[in-house]
Amino acid sequence: MVETRDIEKMIRSDLITFAGYSGGMAPEAIADKVEVPIEDIIKLNANENPYGCSPRVNKALANYAHLNIYPDDKQVRLRKLIAGYAGTKPECVIASNGGNQLIDMLIHLFVEPGDEVITCSPAFSMFRFSTELCRGKLIEVPRDENFKSSVDAVKAAISKKTKIILLDNPNNPSGNVTAQSDILKLLDLGLPLLVDEAYYEFYGQTVVPLVKQYRNLLVTRTFSKWAGLAGLRIGYGIFTPRIVNYLLAIKQPFNVNVAAQIAVEESLKDIDYLKNNVNAIIAERERLFKELSKFEYLKPFPSGANYILCFVQNGGKQLFQYLESKGIMIRYFDQPRLKDYVRISAGKPEQTDALIKALRIYGGK
Ligand SMILES: *Cc1c(COP(=O)(O)O)cnc(C)c1O
């Protein structure tokens, strides 16, 4: 008989203690410990779109008759559609099973065991996940007290082993943005630079036009947030055609399923509807910021995305747990730098109202 532990001896030693990726929880995971029925849980922990996707997507998917046929592995039509939206050429585009998959592919493309990857921390947790899966080392350059990143500090962190610099802009979880002038300085360092624009539509500024000029610029985006397609998993990136070809070679076959391809097509036919929802979310983000600012025990940080990071005077985890017990899910990050912070997604106005009411009770008012 082969014992389980003999099998486990064969597992990569660096993965024995690997912690994995932890995203925002699903309502199902907390349903039995909250005071409200599951359908009344308010989910403000994963930056999802509270208005859902375009109704055109639901309709097209319900009527689609060819689920037995593989999707186009080369994404010919899809890349053309996305290029039109992003203002670039199809040969500069590749699509992925969520933006996360493309970030993972890029890190795999550059990072060998022992290589170093630089990011400005706190940043998107996917950066650590993929770097460590490649046996690379994540070098975390700390952001300042307002979460601003420093080009000089990044420069000082570069070593012979550095393969890529990772920047999400706006930054998740802090929400603040890096000025284009700083991105240009980072590009001038000459290393591959990933600018993750997952929240581009909520911010409105992009470095996509610079891809033509800077061969080291790598841009990723997603349909999860602005188009409300997080559940379908569809992301994309804009690169030089040469980088696209490398990525096409290493991607999983058929990585974007037909449902996601249809969803992109229908979403792009319904841009006005979706942009309207984006504008409502931006307005709600601003209202949420103002409302949070009124609490003495809270300090929200300005955000260019669809969420707000907030300092909590008497502890982030305590507030997170209190709201969870009331059926309001926000995000807490179990790491020293963010111990006293929570991240709250901008939802619908009535969700903000319920949150503010709970915050008043929590604060004793
Ligand atoms: C949400 C998010 C993504 C992409 O998410 P997908 O659902 O995988 O497309 C990428 N980067 C950041 C910073 C995000 O917050």
CSV table of C-alpha atoms in Angstrom, one decimal, residues 9-267:
chain,number,residue,atom,x,y,z
A,9,LYS,CA,6.9,13.7,-0.4
A,10,MET,CA,6.7,14.1,-4.2
A,11,ILE,CA,5.0,17.4,-4.0
A,12,ARG,CA,7.1,20.5,-4.8
A,13,SER,CA,8.7,21.5,-1.5
A,14,ASP,CA,8.0,25.2,-2.0
A,15,LEU,CA,4.2,24.4,-2.3
A,16,ILE,CA,3.9,22.5,0.9
A,17,THR,CA,3.4,25.7,2.8
A,18,PHE,CA,1.9,27.8,-0.1
A,19,ALA,CA,-1.0,29.8,1.3
A,20,GLY,CA,-2.8,30.3,-2.0
A,21,TYR,CA,-5.0,33.3,-3.1
A,22,SER,CA,-7.7,34.6,-0.9
A,23,GLY,CA,-10.3,36.8,-2.4
A,24,GLY,CA,-13.5,38.2,-1.0
A,25,MET,CA,-15.8,35.5,0.4
A,26,ALA,CA,-19.1,34.4,-1.1
A,27,PRO,CA,-22.3,35.0,0.9
A,28,GLU,CA,-22.8,31.2,1.1
A,29,ALA,CA,-19.6,31.0,3.2
A,30,ILE,CA,-21.0,33.2,6.0
A,31,ALA,CA,-24.8,32.5,5.6
A,32,ASP,CA,-25.0,30.4,8.9
A,33,LYS,CA,-23.4,33.0,11.1
A,34,VAL,CA,-25.3,36.2,10.1
A,35,GLU,CA,-28.5,37.6,11.4
A,36,VAL,CA,-30.2,38.1,8.0
A,37,PRO,CA,-31.3,35.7,5.3
A,38,ILE,CA,-28.7,35.0,2.5
A,39,GLU,CA,-30.7,36.9,-0.1
A,40,ASP,CA,-30.5,40.0,2.1
A,41,ILE,CA,-26.7,39.9,2.5
A,42,ILE,CA,-25.1,43.1,1.1
A,43,LYS,CA,-21.9,42.2,-0.7
A,44,LEU,CA,-19.4,45.0,-0.8
A,45,ASN,CA,-16.3,42.9,-0.5
A,46,ALA,CA,-15.2,42.1,-4.1
A,47,ASN,CA,-15.7,45.2,-6.2
A,48,GLU,CA,-18.4,43.6,-8.2
A,49,ASN,CA,-20.8,45.6,-10.3
A,50,PRO,CA,-24.1,45.9,-8.3
A,51,TYR,CA,-26.1,46.5,-11.5
A,52,GLY,CA,-25.2,43.3,-13.1
A,53,CYS,CA,-24.2,42.8,-16.7
A,54,SER,CA,-26.0,44.0,-19.9
A,55,PRO,CA,-29.4,42.3,-20.3
A,56,ARG,CA,-28.3,41.7,-23.9
A,57,VAL,CA,-25.8,39.2,-22.5
A,58,ASN,CA,-28.4,37.2,-20.6
A,59,LYS,CA,-30.6,37.1,-23.7
A,60,ALA,CA,-27.9,36.0,-26.1
A,61,LEU,CA,-26.6,33.3,-23.7
A,62,ALA,CA,-30.1,31.9,-23.2
A,63,ASN,CA,-30.5,31.6,-27.0
A,64,TYR,CA,-27.0,30.2,-27.9
A,65,ALA,CA,-27.2,26.8,-29.6
A,66,HIS,CA,-23.6,25.8,-30.2
A,67,LEU,CA,-22.1,25.0,-26.8
A,68,ASN,CA,-20.9,21.7,-28.3
A,69,ILE,CA,-18.3,23.5,-30.4
A,70,TYR,CA,-14.9,24.7,-29.1
A,71,PRO,CA,-14.3,28.4,-29.0
A,72,ASP,CA,-11.8,29.9,-31.5
A,73,ASP,CA,-8.5,29.3,-29.8
A,74,LYS,CA,-6.9,32.2,-31.7
A,75,GLN,CA,-9.6,34.6,-30.6
A,76,VAL,CA,-9.8,36.2,-34.0
A,77,ARG,CA,-13.1,37.9,-33.7
A,78,LEU,CA,-12.8,38.5,-30.0
A,79,ARG,CA,-9.4,40.3,-30.4
A,80,LYS,CA,-10.9,42.5,-33.1
A,81,LEU,CA,-13.8,43.5,-31.0
A,82,ILE,CA,-11.7,44.2,-28.0
A,83,ALA,CA,-9.1,46.2,-30.1
A,84,GLY,CA,-12.0,48.4,-31.3
A,85,TYR,CA,-13.0,49.1,-27.8
A,86,ALA,CA,-9.5,49.7,-26.4
A,87,GLY,CA,-8.4,51.8,-29.4
A,88,THR,CA,-5.7,49.5,-30.6
A,89,LYS,CA,-5.0,46.8,-33.2
A,90,PRO,CA,-6.1,43.2,-33.0
A,91,GLU,CA,-2.5,42.0,-33.1
A,92,CYS,CA,-1.8,43.9,-29.9
A,93,VAL,CA,-4.6,42.2,-28.0
A,94,ILE,CA,-5.0,38.8,-26.2
A,95,ALA,CA,-8.0,37.8,-24.1
A,96,SER,CA,-7.9,35.6,-21.0
A,97,ASN,CA,-10.1,33.7,-18.5
A,98,GLY,CA,-10.3,36.8,-16.3
A,99,GLY,CA,-7.7,39.5,-15.9
A,100,ASN,CA,-6.0,37.3,-13.2
A,101,GLN,CA,-5.2,34.7,-15.8
A,102,LEU,CA,-3.3,37.2,-17.9
A,103,ILE,CA,-1.4,38.6,-15.0
A,104,ASP,CA,-0.4,35.0,-14.2
A,105,MET,CA,0.6,34.3,-17.8
A,106,LEU,CA,2.8,37.4,-17.9
A,107,ILE,CA,4.5,36.5,-14.7
A,108,HIS,CA,5.1,33.0,-16.0
A,109,LEU,CA,6.5,34.4,-19.2
A,110,PHE,CA,9.2,36.4,-17.4
A,111,VAL,CA,9.9,34.8,-14.1
A,112,GLU,CA,12.2,31.8,-13.5
A,113,PRO,CA,13.0,30.4,-10.1
A,114,GLY,CA,15.1,32.8,-8.1
A,115,ASP,CA,14.1,35.8,-10.1
A,116,GLU,CA,12.8,39.0,-8.5
A,117,VAL,CA,9.5,40.8,-9.1
A,118,ILE,CA,9.0,44.3,-7.8
A,119,THR,CA,5.7,45.8,-6.7
A,120,CYS,CA,4.6,48.8,-4.6
A,121,SER,CA,2.9,47.4,-1.5
A,122,PRO,CA,0.2,47.1,-0.5
A,123,ALA,CA,-0.9,46.0,-4.0
A,124,PHE,CA,-3.0,43.4,-5.7
A,125,SER,CA,-2.6,40.0,-3.9
A,126,MET,CA,-2.5,38.1,-7.3
A,127,PHE,CA,1.0,39.6,-7.8
A,128,ARG,CA,2.4,37.5,-4.9
A,129,PHE,CA,0.4,34.5,-5.8
A,130,SER,CA,1.8,34.2,-9.3
A,131,THR,CA,5.3,35.2,-8.5
A,132,GLU,CA,5.6,32.6,-5.8
A,133,LEU,CA,4.0,29.9,-8.0
A,134,CYS,CA,6.9,30.6,-10.4
A,135,ARG,CA,9.3,30.3,-7.5
A,136,GLY,CA,10.2,34.0,-7.9
A,137,LYS,CA,10.7,36.4,-5.0
A,138,LEU,CA,8.3,39.4,-4.6
A,139,ILE,CA,10.2,42.5,-3.6
A,140,GLU,CA,7.8,44.8,-1.9
A,141,VAL,CA,8.6,48.5,-2.1
A,142,PRO,CA,6.4,50.2,0.6
A,143,ARG,CA,4.0,52.9,-0.4
A,144,ASP,CA,3.9,56.0,1.8
A,145,GLU,CA,1.3,56.9,4.4
A,146,ASN,CA,-1.1,58.0,1.7
A,147,PHE,CA,-0.3,54.9,-0.4
A,148,LYS,CA,1.7,56.8,-3.0
A,149,SER,CA,4.4,54.8,-4.7
A,150,SER,CA,7.9,56.1,-5.1
A,151,VAL,CA,9.8,55.8,-8.4
A,152,ASP,CA,13.1,56.3,-6.6
A,153,ALA,CA,12.4,53.5,-4.2
A,154,VAL,CA,11.5,51.2,-7.0
A,155,LYS,CA,14.8,52.1,-8.8
A,156,ALA,CA,16.7,51.4,-5.6
A,157,ALA,CA,15.1,48.0,-5.3
A,158,ILE,CA,16.2,46.8,-8.8
A,159,SER,CA,18.8,44.1,-8.8
A,160,LYS,CA,20.3,41.9,-11.5
A,161,LYS,CA,17.6,39.4,-10.7
A,162,THR,CA,14.7,41.8,-11.3
A,163,LYS,CA,12.5,40.6,-14.2
A,164,ILE,CA,9.4,42.7,-14.1
A,165,ILE,CA,7.7,45.6,-12.2
A,166,LEU,CA,4.0,45.2,-11.3
A,167,LEU,CA,1.8,48.2,-10.8
A,168,ASP,CA,-2.0,48.2,-10.5
A,169,ASN,CA,-3.4,51.6,-11.4
A,170,PRO,CA,-5.7,52.5,-9.7
A,171,ASN,CA,-4.1,50.5,-6.9
A,172,ASN,CA,-6.1,47.7,-5.2
A,173,PRO,CA,-6.7,48.0,-2.3
A,174,SER,CA,-5.8,51.6,-1.7
A,175,GLY,CA,-7.7,53.0,-4.7
A,176,ASN,CA,-5.2,55.8,-5.4
A,177,VAL,CA,-3.7,56.4,-8.8
A,178,THR,CA,-0.2,56.7,-10.1
A,179,ALA,CA,0.4,59.8,-12.2
A,180,GLN,CA,1.3,59.2,-15.9
A,181,SER,CA,4.5,61.1,-15.3
A,182,ASP,CA,5.6,58.5,-12.7
A,183,ILE,CA,4.6,55.7,-15.0
A,184,LEU,CA,6.8,57.2,-17.7
A,185,LYS,CA,9.7,57.3,-15.2
A,186,LEU,CA,9.1,53.6,-14.4
A,187,LEU,CA,9.1,52.8,-18.1
A,188,ASP,CA,12.4,54.5,-18.4
A,189,LEU,CA,13.9,52.1,-16.0
A,190,GLY,CA,13.9,49.7,-18.9
A,191,LEU,CA,12.4,46.7,-17.3
A,192,PRO,CA,9.1,45.1,-18.3
A,193,LEU,CA,6.3,47.1,-16.5
A,194,LEU,CA,2.9,45.7,-16.0
A,195,VAL,CA,0.2,48.4,-15.6
A,196,ASP,CA,-2.9,46.6,-14.5
A,197,GLU,CA,-5.9,48.8,-15.5
A,198,ALA,CA,-8.6,46.6,-14.0
A,199,TYR,CA,-10.5,49.8,-12.9
A,200,TYR,CA,-9.8,51.9,-16.0
A,201,GLU,CA,-13.5,52.7,-16.7
A,202,PHE,CA,-13.9,54.2,-13.2
A,203,TYR,CA,-10.8,56.3,-13.6
A,204,GLY,CA,-10.8,57.3,-17.2
A,205,GLN,CA,-7.1,57.6,-17.8
A,206,THR,CA,-5.0,54.9,-19.6
A,207,VAL,CA,-1.5,54.2,-20.8
A,208,VAL,CA,-2.7,52.0,-23.7
A,209,PRO,CA,-1.6,54.6,-26.3
A,210,LEU,CA,1.9,54.3,-25.0
A,211,VAL,CA,2.2,50.6,-25.9
A,212,LYS,CA,3.2,51.6,-29.4
A,213,GLN,CA,6.1,53.6,-28.1
A,214,TYR,CA,7.3,51.6,-25.1
A,215,ARG,CA,8.1,47.9,-25.9
A,216,ASN,CA,8.4,47.2,-22.2
A,217,LEU,CA,4.9,48.4,-21.4
A,218,LEU,CA,2.3,45.6,-20.6
A,219,VAL,CA,-1.3,46.6,-19.9
A,220,THR,CA,-4.0,44.3,-18.5
A,221,ARG,CA,-7.7,45.0,-18.1
A,222,THR,CA,-10.9,43.1,-17.3
A,223,PHE,CA,-14.7,43.0,-18.0
A,224,SER,CA,-15.3,41.9,-14.5
A,225,LYS,CA,-15.9,45.3,-12.9
A,226,TRP,CA,-17.2,47.8,-15.4
A,227,ALA,CA,-19.2,45.4,-17.5
A,228,GLY,CA,-20.5,43.2,-14.6
A,229,LEU,CA,-19.0,40.0,-15.9
A,230,ALA,CA,-16.9,38.8,-13.0
A,231,GLY,CA,-18.8,35.5,-12.9
A,232,LEU,CA,-18.0,34.7,-16.6
A,233,ARG,CA,-14.2,35.4,-16.4
A,234,ILE,CA,-13.1,37.6,-19.2
A,235,GLY,CA,-10.0,39.8,-19.2
A,236,TYR,CA,-7.6,41.1,-21.8
A,237,GLY,CA,-4.3,42.9,-22.3
A,238,ILE,CA,-2.6,45.2,-24.7
A,239,PHE,CA,1.0,44.5,-25.7
A,240,THR,CA,3.3,44.7,-28.6
A,241,PRO,CA,2.5,42.0,-31.2
A,242,ARG,CA,5.7,40.1,-30.3
A,243,ILE,CA,4.6,39.8,-26.7
A,244,VAL,CA,1.1,38.8,-27.8
A,245,ASN,CA,2.7,36.0,-29.8
A,246,TYR,CA,4.6,34.7,-26.8
A,247,LEU,CA,1.4,34.8,-24.7
A,248,LEU,CA,-0.6,33.0,-27.4
A,249,ALA,CA,2.0,30.3,-27.3
A,250,ILE,CA,1.9,29.7,-23.6
A,251,LYS,CA,-1.8,30.2,-22.9
A,252,GLN,CA,-4.1,27.4,-22.1
A,253,PRO,CA,-6.0,26.1,-25.2
A,254,PHE,CA,-9.5,27.6,-25.5
A,255,ASN,CA,-8.9,29.7,-22.4
A,256,VAL,CA,-11.8,32.0,-23.2
A,257,ASN,CA,-15.1,30.1,-23.3
A,258,VAL,CA,-17.9,30.8,-25.8
A,259,ALA,CA,-20.1,32.3,-23.2
A,260,ALA,CA,-17.5,34.9,-22.3
A,261,GLN,CA,-16.9,35.6,-26.0
A,262,ILE,CA,-20.6,36.2,-26.5
A,263,ALA,CA,-20.8,38.3,-23.4
A,264,VAL,CA,-18.0,40.6,-24.8
A,265,GLU,CA,-19.8,41.0,-28.1
A,266,GLU,CA,-23.1,41.9,-26.5
A,267,SER,CA,-21.6,44.2,-23.8
